[in-house]
Coordinates of C-alpha atoms in Angstrom, one line a residue:
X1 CA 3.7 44.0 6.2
X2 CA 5.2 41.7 3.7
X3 CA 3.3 40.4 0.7
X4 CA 4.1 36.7 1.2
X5 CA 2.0 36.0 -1.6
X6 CA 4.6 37.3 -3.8
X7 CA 7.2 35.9 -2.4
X8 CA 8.6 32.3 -3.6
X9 CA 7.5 29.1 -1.9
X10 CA 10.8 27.7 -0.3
X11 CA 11.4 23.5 0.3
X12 CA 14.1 22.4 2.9
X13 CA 15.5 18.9 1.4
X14 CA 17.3 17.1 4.1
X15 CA 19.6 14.2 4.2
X16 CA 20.4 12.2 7.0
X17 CA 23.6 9.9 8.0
X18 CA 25.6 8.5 5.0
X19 CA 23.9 10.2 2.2
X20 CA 27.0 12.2 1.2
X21 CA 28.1 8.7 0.1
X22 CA 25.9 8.4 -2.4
X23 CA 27.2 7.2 -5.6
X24 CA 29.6 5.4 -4.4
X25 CA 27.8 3.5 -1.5
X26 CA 26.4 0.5 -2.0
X27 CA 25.5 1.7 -5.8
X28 CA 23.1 -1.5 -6.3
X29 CA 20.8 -0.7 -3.6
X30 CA 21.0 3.5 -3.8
X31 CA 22.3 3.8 -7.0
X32 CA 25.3 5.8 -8.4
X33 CA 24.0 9.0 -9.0
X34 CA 25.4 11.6 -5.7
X35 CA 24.2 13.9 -4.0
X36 CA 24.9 16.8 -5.9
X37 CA 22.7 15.1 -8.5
X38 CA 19.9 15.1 -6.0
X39 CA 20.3 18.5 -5.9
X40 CA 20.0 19.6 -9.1
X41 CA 16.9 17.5 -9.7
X42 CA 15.3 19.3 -6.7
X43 CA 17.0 22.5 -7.5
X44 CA 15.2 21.9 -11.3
X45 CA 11.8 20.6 -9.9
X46 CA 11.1 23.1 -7.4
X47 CA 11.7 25.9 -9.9
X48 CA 9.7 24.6 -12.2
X49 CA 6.7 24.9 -9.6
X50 CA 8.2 28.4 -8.4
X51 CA 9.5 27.9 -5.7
X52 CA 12.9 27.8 -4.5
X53 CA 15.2 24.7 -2.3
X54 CA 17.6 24.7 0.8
X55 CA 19.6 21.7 1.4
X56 CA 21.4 20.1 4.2
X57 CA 22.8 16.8 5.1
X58 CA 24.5 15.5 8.3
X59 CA 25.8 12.7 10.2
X60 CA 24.4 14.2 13.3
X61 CA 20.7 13.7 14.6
X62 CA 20.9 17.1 16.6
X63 CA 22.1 18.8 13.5
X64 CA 18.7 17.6 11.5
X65 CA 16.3 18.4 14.0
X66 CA 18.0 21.9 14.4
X67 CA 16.8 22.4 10.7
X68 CA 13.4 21.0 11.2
X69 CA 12.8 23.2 13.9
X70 CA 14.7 26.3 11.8
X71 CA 12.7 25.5 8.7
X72 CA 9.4 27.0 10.6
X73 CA 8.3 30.3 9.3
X74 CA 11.0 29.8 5.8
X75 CA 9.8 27.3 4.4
X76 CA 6.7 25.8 3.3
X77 CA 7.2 21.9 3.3
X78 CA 10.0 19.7 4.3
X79 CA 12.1 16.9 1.5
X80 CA 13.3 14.1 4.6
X81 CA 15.4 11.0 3.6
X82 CA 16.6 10.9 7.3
X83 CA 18.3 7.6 6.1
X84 CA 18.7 5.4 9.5
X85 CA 17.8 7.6 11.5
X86 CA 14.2 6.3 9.9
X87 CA 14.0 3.4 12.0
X88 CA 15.4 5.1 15.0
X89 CA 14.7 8.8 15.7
X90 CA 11.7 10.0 18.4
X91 CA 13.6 13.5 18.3
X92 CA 13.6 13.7 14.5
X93 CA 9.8 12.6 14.7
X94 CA 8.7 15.1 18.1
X95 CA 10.6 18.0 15.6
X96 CA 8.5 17.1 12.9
X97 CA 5.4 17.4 14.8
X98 CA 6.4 20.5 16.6
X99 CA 6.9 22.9 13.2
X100 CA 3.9 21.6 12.1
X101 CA 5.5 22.1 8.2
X102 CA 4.1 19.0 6.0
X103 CA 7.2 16.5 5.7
X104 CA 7.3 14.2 2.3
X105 CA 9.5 10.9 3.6
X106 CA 11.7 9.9 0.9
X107 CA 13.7 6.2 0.5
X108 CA 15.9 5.7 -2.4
X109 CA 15.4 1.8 -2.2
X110 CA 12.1 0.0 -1.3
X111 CA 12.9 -0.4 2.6
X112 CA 10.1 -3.3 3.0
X113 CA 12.1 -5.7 0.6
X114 CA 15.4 -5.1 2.5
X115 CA 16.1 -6.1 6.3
X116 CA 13.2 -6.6 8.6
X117 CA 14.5 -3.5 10.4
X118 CA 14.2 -1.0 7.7
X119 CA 10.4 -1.5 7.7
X120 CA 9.7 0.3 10.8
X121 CA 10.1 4.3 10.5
X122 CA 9.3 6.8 13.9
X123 CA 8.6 9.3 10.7
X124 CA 6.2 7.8 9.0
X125 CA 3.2 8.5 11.2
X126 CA 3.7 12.2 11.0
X127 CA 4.6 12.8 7.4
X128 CA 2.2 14.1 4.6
X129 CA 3.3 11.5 2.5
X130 CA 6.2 8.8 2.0
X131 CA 8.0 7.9 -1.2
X132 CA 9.7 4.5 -1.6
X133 CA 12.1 2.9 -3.5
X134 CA 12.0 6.0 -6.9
X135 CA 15.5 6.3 -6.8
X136 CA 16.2 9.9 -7.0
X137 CA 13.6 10.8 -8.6
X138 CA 11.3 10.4 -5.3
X139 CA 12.7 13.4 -4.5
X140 CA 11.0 15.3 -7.4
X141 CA 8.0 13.4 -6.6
X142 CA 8.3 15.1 -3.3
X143 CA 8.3 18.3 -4.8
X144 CA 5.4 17.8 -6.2
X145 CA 3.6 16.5 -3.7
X146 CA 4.5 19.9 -1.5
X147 CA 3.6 22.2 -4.2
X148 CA 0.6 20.0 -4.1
X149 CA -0.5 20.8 -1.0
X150 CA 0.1 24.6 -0.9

């Protein structure tokens, strides 16, 4: 048997559609730092609290709810900016509640003051918690709020 106590807590952060654009897309809205700088921040945070952080973005619905559904039984919590996908995606949402893994909902901009659109997310309802419109730095908050919970 394996002493999981021992072993390192471990967050999936994933990305949805267009956020390997960022720093260069739309830099007033998201901002110009990229996405390898998201990845350092949650690299930094989440060994700071011991644990340890898988990454993935895509394009491609199928490919994120392929890694919500892989993330059960290695990892402990779930980073999501699903980006559009948001406002659109049952499948990303039914995944969710399938692994039963706490999800933190991240937004780089505050999606109420933008389109009327944006304000509705299918994720919402099943996520621990939702951070909105911190930049980057929602992410770490994110972090947090897993380690948090464990």
């Amino acid at each position: 048997m394996t002493d999981t106590a021992s072993e390192p807590r471990r967050v999936l952060v994933l990305n949805g559609p267009n956020l390997n654009l960022l720093g260069t897309r739309e830099p007033g809205i998201y901002g110009t730092a990229t996405l390898a700088d998201v990845e350092a921040l949650c690299r930094d945070r989440a060994t700071a609290r011991g644990w340890e952080a898988d990454f993935l973005q895509s394009n491609h619905e199928g490919a994120l709810v392929d890694a919500i559904q892989a993330a059960r039984g290695t990892s402990s919590g779930i980073v999501l900016n699903a980006g559009a996908y948001t406002h659109t995606s049952v499948a990303i949402a039914d995944a969710i509640s399938a692994v039963g893994l706490p999800v933190i909902e991240v937004h780089l901009s505050n999606v109420h003051a933008r389109e009327a659109f944006r304000h509705h997310s299918f994720i919402s309802p099943v996520a621990a918690a939702i951070i909105i419109g911190a930049g980057i730095n929602g992410y770490g908050y994110a972090i947090d709020q897993l380690a948090g919970l464990h």
